[in-house]
Coordinates of C-alpha atoms in Angstrom, one line a residue:
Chain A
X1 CA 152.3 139.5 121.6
X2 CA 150.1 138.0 124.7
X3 CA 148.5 134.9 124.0
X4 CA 145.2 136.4 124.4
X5 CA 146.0 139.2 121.9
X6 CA 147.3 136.4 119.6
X7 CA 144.0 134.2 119.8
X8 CA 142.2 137.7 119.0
X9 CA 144.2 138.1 115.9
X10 CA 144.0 134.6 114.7
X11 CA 139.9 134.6 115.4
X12 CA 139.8 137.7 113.0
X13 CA 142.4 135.8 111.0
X14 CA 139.5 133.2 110.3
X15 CA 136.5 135.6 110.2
X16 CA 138.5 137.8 107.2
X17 CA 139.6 134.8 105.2
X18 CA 136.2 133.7 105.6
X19 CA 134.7 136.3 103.7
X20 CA 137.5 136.7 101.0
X21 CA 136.4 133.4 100.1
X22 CA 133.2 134.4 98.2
X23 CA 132.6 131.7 96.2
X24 CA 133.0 129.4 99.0
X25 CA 130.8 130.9 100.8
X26 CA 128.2 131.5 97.6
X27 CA 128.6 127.6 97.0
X28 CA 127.9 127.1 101.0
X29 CA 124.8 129.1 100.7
X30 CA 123.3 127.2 97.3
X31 CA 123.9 123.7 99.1
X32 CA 122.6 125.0 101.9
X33 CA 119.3 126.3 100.5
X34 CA 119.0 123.3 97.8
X35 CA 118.9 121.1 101.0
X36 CA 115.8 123.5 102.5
X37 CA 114.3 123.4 99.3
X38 CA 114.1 120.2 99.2
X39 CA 113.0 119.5 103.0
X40 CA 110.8 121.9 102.3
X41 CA 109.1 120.1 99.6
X42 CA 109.1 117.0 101.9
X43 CA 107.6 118.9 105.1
X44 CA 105.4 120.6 102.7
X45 CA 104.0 117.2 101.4
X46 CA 104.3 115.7 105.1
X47 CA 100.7 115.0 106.9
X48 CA 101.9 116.9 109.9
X49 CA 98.8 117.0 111.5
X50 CA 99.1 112.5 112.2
X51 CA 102.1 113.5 114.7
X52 CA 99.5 114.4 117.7
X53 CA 101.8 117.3 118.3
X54 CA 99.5 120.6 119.2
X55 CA 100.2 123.7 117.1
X56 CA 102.9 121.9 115.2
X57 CA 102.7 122.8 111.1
X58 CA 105.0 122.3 108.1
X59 CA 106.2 125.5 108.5
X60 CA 108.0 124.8 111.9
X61 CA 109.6 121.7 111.3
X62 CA 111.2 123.4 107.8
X63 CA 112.3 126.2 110.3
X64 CA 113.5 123.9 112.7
X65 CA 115.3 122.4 109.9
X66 CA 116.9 125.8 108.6
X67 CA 118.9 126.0 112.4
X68 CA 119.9 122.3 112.5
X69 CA 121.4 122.9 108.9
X70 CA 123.4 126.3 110.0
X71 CA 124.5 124.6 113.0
X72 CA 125.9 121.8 110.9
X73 CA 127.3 123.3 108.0
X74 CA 128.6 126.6 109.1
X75 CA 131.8 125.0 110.7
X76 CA 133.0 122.9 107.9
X77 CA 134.8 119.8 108.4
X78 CA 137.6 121.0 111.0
X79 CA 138.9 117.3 111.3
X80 CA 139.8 117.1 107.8
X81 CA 142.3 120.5 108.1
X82 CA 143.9 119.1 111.0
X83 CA 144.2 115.4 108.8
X84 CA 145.5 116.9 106.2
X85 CA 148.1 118.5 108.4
X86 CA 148.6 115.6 110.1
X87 CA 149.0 113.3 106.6
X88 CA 151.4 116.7 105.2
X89 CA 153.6 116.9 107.6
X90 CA 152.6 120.4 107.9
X91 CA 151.6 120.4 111.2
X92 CA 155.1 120.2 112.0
X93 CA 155.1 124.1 111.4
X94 CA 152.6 124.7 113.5
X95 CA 154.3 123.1 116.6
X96 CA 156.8 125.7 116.1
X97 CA 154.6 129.1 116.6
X98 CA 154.4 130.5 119.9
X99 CA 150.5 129.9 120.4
X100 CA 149.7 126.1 120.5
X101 CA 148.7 124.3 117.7
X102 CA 145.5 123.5 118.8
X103 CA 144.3 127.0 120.2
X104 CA 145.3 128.2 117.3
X105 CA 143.3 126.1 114.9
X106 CA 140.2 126.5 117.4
X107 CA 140.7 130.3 117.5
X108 CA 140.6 131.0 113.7
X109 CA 137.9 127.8 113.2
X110 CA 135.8 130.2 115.5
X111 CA 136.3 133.2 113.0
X112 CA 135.7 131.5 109.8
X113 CA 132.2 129.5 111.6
X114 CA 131.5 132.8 113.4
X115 CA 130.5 134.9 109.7
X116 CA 129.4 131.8 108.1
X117 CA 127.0 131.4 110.8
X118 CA 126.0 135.2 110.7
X119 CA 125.6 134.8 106.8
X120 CA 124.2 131.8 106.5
X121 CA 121.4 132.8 109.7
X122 CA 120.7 135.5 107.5
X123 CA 120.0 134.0 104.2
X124 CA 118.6 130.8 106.2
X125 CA 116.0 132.9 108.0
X126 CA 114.9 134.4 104.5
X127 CA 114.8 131.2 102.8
X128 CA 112.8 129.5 105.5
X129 CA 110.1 132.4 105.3
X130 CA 110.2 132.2 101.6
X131 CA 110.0 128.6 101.7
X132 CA 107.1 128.1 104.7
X133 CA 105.2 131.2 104.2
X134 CA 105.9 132.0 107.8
X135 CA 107.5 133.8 110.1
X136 CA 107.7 131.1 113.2
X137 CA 110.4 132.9 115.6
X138 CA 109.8 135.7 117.8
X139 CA 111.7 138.9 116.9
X140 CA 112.7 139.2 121.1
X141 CA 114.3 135.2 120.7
X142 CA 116.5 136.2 117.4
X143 CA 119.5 137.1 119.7
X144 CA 119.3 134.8 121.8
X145 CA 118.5 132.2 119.1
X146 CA 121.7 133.3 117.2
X147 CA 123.6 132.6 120.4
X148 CA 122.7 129.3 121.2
X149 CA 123.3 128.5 117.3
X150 CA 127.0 130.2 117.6
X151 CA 127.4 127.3 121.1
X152 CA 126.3 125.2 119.3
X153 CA 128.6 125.4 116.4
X154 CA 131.5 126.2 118.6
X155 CA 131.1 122.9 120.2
X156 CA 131.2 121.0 116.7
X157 CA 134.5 123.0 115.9
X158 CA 135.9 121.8 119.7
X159 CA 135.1 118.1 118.7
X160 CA 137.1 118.5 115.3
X161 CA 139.6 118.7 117.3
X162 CA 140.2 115.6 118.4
X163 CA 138.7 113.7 115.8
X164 CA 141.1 114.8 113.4
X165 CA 143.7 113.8 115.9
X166 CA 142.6 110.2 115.6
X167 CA 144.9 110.3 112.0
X168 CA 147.9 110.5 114.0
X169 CA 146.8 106.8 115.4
X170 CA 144.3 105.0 112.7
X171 CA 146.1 106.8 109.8
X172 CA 142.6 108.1 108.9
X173 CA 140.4 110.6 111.0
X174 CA 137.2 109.3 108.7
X175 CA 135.9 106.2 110.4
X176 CA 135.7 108.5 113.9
X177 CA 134.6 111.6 111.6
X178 CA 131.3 109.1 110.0
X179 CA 130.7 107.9 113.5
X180 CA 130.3 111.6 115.0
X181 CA 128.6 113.3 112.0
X182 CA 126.1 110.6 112.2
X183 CA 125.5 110.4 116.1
X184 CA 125.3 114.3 115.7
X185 CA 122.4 113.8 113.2
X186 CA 120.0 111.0 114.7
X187 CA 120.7 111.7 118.4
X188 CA 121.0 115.8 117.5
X189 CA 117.6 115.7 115.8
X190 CA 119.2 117.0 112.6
X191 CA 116.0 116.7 110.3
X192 CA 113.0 116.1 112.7
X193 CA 112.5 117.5 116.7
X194 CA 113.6 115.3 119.4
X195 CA 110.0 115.4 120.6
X196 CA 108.7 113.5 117.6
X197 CA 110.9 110.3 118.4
X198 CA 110.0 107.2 120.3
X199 CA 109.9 108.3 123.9
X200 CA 113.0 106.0 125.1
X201 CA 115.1 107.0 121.7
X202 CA 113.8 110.5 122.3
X203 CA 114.3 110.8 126.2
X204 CA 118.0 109.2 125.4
X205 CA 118.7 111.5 122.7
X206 CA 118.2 114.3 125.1
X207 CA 120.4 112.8 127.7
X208 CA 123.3 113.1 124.9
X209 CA 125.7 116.2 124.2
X210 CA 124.0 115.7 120.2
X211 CA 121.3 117.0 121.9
X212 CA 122.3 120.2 122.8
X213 CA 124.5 120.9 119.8
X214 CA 121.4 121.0 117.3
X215 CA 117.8 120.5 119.4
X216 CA 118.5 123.0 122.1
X217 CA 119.2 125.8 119.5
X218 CA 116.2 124.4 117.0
X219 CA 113.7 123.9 119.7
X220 CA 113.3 127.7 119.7
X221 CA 110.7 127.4 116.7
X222 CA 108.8 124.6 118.0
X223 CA 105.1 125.7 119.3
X224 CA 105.2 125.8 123.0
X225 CA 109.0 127.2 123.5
X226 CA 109.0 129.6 126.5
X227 CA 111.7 132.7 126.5
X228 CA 112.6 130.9 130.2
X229 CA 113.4 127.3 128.2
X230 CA 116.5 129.4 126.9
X231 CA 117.7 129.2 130.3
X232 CA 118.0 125.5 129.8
X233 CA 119.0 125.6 126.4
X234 CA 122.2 127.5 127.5
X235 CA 122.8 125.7 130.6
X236 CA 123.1 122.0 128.7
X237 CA 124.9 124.2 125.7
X238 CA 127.8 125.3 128.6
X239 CA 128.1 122.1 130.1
X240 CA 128.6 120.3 127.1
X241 CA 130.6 123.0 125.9
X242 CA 132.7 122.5 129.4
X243 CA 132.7 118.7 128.7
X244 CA 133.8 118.8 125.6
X245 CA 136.7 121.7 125.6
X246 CA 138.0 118.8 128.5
X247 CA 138.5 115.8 125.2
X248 CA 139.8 118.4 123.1
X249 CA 142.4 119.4 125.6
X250 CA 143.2 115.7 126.7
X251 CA 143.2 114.8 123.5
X252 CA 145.4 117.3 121.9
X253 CA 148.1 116.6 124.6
X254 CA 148.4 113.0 123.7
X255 CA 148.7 114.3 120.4
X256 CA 151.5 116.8 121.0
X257 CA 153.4 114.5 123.4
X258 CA 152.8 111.4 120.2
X259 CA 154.2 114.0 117.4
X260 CA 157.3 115.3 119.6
X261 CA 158.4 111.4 120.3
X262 CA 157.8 109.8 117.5
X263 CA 157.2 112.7 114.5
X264 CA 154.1 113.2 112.3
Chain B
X1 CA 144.1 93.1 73.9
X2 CA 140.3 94.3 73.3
X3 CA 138.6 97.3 75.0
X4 CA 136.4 95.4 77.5
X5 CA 139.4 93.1 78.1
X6 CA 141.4 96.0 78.9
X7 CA 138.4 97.9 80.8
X8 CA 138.1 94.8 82.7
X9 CA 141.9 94.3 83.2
X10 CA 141.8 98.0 84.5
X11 CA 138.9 97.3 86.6
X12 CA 140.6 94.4 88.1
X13 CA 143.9 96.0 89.1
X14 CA 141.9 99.3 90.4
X15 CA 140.1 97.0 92.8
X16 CA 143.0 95.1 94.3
X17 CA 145.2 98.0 94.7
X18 CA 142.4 99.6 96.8
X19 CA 142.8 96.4 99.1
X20 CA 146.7 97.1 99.6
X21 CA 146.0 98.0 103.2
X22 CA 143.4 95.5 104.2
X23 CA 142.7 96.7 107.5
X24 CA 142.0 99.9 107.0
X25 CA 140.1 99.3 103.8
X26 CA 137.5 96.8 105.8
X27 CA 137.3 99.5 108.4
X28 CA 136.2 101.8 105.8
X29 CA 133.7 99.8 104.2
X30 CA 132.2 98.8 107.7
X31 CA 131.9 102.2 108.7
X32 CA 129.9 102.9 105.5
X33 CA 127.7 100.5 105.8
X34 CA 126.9 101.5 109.4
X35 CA 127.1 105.2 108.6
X36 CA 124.2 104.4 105.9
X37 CA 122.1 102.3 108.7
X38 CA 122.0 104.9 110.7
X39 CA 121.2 107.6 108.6
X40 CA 118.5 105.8 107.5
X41 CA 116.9 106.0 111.5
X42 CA 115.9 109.4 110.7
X43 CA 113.4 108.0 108.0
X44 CA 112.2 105.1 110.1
X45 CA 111.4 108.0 112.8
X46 CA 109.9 110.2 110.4
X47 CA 107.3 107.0 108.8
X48 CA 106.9 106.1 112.7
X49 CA 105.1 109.8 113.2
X50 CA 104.1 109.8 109.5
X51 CA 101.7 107.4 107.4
X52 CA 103.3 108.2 103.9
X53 CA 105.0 111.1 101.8
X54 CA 102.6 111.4 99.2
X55 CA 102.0 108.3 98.2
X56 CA 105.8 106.7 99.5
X57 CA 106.2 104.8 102.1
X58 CA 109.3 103.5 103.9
X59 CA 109.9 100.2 101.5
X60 CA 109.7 103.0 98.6
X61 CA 112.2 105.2 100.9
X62 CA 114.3 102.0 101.3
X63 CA 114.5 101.1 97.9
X64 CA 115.4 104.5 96.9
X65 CA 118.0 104.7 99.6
X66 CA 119.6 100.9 98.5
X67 CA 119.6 102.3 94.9
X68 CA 121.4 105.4 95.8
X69 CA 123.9 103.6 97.8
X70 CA 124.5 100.7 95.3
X71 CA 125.4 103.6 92.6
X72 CA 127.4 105.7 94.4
X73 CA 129.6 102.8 96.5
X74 CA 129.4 101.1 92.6
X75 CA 131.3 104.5 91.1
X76 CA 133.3 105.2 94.2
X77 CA 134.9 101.0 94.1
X78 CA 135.1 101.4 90.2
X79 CA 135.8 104.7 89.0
X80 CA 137.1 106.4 92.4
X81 CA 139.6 108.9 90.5
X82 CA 136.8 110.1 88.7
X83 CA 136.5 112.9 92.1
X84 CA 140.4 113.6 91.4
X85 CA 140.3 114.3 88.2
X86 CA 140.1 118.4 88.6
X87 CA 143.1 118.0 90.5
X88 CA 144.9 115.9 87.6
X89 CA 144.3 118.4 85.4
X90 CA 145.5 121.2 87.0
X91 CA 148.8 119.4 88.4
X92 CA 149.5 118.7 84.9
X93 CA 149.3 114.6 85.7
X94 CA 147.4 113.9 83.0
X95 CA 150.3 112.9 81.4
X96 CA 150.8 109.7 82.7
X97 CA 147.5 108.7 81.0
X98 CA 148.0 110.7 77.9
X99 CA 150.9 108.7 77.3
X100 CA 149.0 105.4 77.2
X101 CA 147.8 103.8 73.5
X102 CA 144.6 103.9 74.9
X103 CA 142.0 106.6 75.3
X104 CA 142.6 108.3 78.8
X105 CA 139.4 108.6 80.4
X106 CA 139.3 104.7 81.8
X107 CA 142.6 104.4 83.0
X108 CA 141.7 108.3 84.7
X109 CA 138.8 106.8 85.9
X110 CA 140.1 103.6 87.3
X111 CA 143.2 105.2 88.9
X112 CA 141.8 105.3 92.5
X113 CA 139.8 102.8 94.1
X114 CA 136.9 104.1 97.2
X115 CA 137.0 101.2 99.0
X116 CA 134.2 103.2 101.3
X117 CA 132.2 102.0 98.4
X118 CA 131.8 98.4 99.0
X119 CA 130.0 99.7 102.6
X120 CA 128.2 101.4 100.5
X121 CA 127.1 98.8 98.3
X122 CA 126.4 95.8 101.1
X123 CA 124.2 98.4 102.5
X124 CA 121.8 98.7 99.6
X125 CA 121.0 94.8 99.8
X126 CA 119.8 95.6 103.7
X127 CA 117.8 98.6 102.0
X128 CA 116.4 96.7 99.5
X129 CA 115.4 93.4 101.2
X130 CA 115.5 93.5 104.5
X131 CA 113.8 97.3 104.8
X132 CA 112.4 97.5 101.0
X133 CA 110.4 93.7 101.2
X134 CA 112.3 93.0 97.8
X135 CA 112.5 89.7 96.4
X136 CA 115.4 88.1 94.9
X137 CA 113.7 88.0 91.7
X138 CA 113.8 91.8 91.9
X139 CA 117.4 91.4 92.3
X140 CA 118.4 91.6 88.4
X141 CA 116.2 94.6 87.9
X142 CA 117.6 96.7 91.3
X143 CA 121.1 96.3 90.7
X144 CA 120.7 96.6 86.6
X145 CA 118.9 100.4 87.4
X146 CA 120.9 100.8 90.1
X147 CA 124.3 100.2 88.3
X148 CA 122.8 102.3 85.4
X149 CA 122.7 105.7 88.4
X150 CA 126.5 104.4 88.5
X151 CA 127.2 105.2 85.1
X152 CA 125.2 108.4 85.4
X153 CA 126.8 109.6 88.9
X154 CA 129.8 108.9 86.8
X155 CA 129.0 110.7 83.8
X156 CA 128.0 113.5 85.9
X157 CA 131.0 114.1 87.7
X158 CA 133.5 114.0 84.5
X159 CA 131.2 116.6 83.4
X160 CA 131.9 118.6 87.1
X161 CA 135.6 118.1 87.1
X162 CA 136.1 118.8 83.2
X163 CA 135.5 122.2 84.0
X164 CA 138.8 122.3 85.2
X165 CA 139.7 122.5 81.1
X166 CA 138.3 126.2 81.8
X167 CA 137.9 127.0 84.7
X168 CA 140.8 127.8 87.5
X169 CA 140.5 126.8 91.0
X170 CA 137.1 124.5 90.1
X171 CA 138.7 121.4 92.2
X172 CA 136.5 123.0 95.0
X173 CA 133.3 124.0 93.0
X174 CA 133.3 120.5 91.5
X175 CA 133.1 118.9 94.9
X176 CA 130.2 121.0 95.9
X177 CA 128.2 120.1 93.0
X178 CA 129.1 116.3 93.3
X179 CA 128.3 116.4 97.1
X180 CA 124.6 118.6 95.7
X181 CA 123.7 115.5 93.4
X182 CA 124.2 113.3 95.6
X183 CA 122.6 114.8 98.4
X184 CA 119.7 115.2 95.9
X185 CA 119.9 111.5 94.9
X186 CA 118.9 110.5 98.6
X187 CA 116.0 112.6 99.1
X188 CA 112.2 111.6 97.6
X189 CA 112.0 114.0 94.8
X190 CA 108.5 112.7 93.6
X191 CA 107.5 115.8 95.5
X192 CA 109.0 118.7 93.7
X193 CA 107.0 120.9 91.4
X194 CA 107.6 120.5 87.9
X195 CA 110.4 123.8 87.4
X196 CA 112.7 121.6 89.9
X197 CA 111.0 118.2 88.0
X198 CA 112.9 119.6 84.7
X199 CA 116.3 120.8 86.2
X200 CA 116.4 117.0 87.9
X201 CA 115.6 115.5 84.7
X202 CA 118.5 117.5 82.8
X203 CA 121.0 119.7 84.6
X204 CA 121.1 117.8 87.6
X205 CA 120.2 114.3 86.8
X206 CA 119.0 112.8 90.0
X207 CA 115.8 111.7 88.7
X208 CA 117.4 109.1 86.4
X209 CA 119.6 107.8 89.2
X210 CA 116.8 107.2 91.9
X211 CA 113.4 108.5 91.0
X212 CA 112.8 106.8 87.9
X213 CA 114.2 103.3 89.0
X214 CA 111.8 103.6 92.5
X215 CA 108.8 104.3 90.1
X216 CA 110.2 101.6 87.9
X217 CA 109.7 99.0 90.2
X218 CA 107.5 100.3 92.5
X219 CA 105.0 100.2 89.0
X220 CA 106.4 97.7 87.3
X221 CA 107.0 100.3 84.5
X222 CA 109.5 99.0 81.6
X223 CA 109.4 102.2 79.7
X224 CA 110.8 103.7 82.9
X225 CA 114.0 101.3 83.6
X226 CA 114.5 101.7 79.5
X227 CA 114.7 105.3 80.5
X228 CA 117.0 105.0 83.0
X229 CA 119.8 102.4 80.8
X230 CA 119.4 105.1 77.7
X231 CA 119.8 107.7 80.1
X232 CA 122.7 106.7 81.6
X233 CA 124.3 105.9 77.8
X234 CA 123.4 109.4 77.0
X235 CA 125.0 110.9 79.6
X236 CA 128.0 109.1 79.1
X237 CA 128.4 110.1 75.4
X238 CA 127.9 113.8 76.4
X239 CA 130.5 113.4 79.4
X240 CA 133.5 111.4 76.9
X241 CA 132.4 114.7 74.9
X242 CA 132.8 117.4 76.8
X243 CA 136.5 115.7 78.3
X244 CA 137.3 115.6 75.2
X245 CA 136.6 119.2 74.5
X246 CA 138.7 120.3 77.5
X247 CA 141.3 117.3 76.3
X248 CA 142.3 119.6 73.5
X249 CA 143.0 122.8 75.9
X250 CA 145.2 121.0 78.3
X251 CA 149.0 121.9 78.2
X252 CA 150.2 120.1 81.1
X253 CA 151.3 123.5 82.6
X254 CA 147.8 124.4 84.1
X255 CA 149.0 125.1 87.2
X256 CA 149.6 128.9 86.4
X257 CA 145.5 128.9 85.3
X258 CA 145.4 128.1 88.9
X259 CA 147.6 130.9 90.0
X260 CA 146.6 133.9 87.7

């Protein structure tokens, strides 16, 4: 089978195993509206107004919220497959199949985020309605909303990649894992909008690939968003995406080249 | 030997053997304590845009954070094979502590050590002094509340993995429900309405583990830390009960449970 056909197959590979895994997914979707409840109750409680932001209400920093939290949950904890592999010995097998290990973790990684990001948009948009009493995004921006939540999750996948790698050398992909997950959050934005941070923090934060993983997609609630921002949103979204597919590559052949020397 | 001689004997042991790789333990516990630090930007943020959350401000943030830490690194350092015990039962390796003269939930207990925890639990002393404008004559009542959310997060989670006693494949539902309380225990929760109030008061126990010891000491209230130490001996009766409810199903071969 062609390589490409083969990445196909193992994409859908990830997207069906996805949804035969319905309590996972029910558990996903109970953590994941717990967390908005509780945000919720926060925002809701939150003097919004002291900000100074124009236009800005509870209601769009719990939406806001609602993407950062698909973003961030729908792919899982890729590094920890690829350590347990690694700690197994079971990666072993997979150096044997004709598609490369990597590629073929990343493809069916795709499928699995790609419905738990369509299920989890879903219930998240209902939830955040429920949960705000409005209805804060634009029925034209839900495509392209979507898409810039699917880059953005894709590019959280890519880096699992290579931070599960770092087992093979610290015996441990945690300590990298913490690092990341963290960065992701306070320079992402994960619970409040970039442009509510200290301008310097903020203005760095931007500057940062975090940035474009969970702001760029979130930003579409925000009051003042523009259907031409999306332009931008997708332009930092490919570079990073570019930037990032570069480590994972890099990364994974100093991996392959350390397991065919010296074993897993 | 006595019980809390062996306890502490098992305490002991479970402790050092988390240190047999010393590197990588310290790395652990470092990363912790950075990974709570910075975390904790996202509230400093927040009260920098923010004057309070109704009524809570960032010391009462902090000292709710420390708390939440303290227990969880506490249960993680001590009891860190109370998150494997799902997987125990179902691999039929309860054995090796069925066979013991002693009553098997300790030695289950203190079979694993998280040395993650210790990050954890440095951290809360930043939380609780540096960012919570504690004293050290606080110090006795913090870490006395605090180690009572231990016992409770503890509790707690025998009651999660026991289900393994009934339930097949629950090694992955019980993680999901541990990570839910503690993702619960690091939030304010003084702003829920009272249906959620309830649940967090009984199903979920958060409240006992860090909103009654932040209203403890932020009011000075002594009937609220005596609710928190009677809380966390409550829950620890109903937890040895319920394990050994499911104790009395267990047949070593679980693993076809697993399978069917």
């Amino acid at each position: 089978m062609p390589r490409r056909e083969a990445l196909w197959a193992l994409i859908a590979l990830g997207w069906r195993r996805a949804a035969a895994d319905r309590f996972g997914i029910l558990a996903r979707l109970g953590f994941f509206v717990l967390i908005l409840g509780i945000f919720a109750a926060v925002f809701n409680a939150t003097p919004v107004a002291e900000a100074g932001v124009a236009g800005l209400k509870a209601a769009h920093l719990i939406w806001y919220l609602t993407i950062t939290e698909i973003v961030v949950l729908a792919p899982g904890y890729p590094s920890r497959t690829i350590e347990n592999d690694i700690q197994s010995g079971d990666i072993a097998a997979g150096l044997l199949r004709p598609v490369p290990y990597g590629l073929g973790f990343l493809a069916e990684q795709w499928g699995t985020t790609l419905y738990r990001a369509l299920v989890m948009s879903v219930t998240g948009a209902a939830a955040a309605y429920l949960l705000s009493g409005a209805w804060v995004l634009p029925l034209w921006s839900l495509p392209f909303t979507f898409a810039a939540i699917v880059l953005g999750c894709a590019m959280i996948v890519l880096v699992g990649l290579p931070v599960g790698y770092t087992c093979a050398w610290f015996g441990a992909s945690a300590p990298a894992f913490l690092v990341w997950q963290k960065s992701l959050f306070v320079f992402g934005g994960l619970m409040l909008p970039l442009t509510l941070y200290p301008s310097a923090l903020g203005a760095f934060a931007r500057a940062t690939p975090f940035a474009a993983i969970l702001y760029a997609p979130a930003s579409a609630v925000l009051p003042g968003f523009a259907p031409v921002d999306f332009a931008g949103v997708f332009a930092s979204q490919i570079v990073w995406l570019a930037a990032f597919a570069l480590l994972a590559w890099s990364i994974d052949r100093a991996a392959m080249l350390r397991f065919t020397r010296r074993g897993t | 030997m006595n019980t809390l001689g062996y306890l502490a004997t098992l305490a002991r042991h479970n402790v050092r053997a988390g240190f047999a790789q010393a590197r990588l333990a310290a790395t652990a516990a470092v990363v912790m304590f950075l990974n709570n630090l910075v975390f904790f930007v996202s509230w400093m943020i927040y009260f920098g845009n923010f004057s309070s959350l109704r009524g809570w401000t960032l010391k009462d943030i902090s000292v709710m954070y420390g708390i939440s830490a303290w227990s969880f690194g506490l249960m993680l350092v001590l009891a860190g094979g109370v998150r494997d015990i799902a997987r125990t039962i179902t691999d039929g390796a309860l054995d090796v502590h069925l066979g013991r003269p002693r009553h098997p939930l300790p030695s289950l207990l203190c079979s694993r050590s998280g040395v993650s925890g210790w990050g954890d639990m440095a951290s809360a002393f930043v939380f609780w002094f540096w960012f919570g404008d504690l004293t050290p004559a606080d110090l006795p009542v913090v870490v006395g509340l605090a180690s009572a959310g231990a016992a409770i997060l503890t509790a707690m989670m025998v009651v999660i993995q026991s289900a393994a006693f009934w339930v097949p494949k629950s090694a992955g539902m019980a993680d999901d429900l541990f990570n839910m309380l503690v993702s619960i225990t690091v939030y304010p929760q003084h702003t829920y309405g009272m249906v959620v109030r309830v649940l967090l008061f009984t199903v979920l126990p958060a409240a006992f583990i860090s909103l009654l010891p932040v209203e403890a000491i932020r009011e000075g209230a002594a009937w609220k830390a005596a609710a928190t130490i009677a809380a966390a001996v409550g829950y620890g009766w109903i937890a040895t009960w319920i394990f050994e409810r499911g104790l009395k199903r267990y047949t070593s071969g679980n693993k076809f449970l697993e399978v069917r």
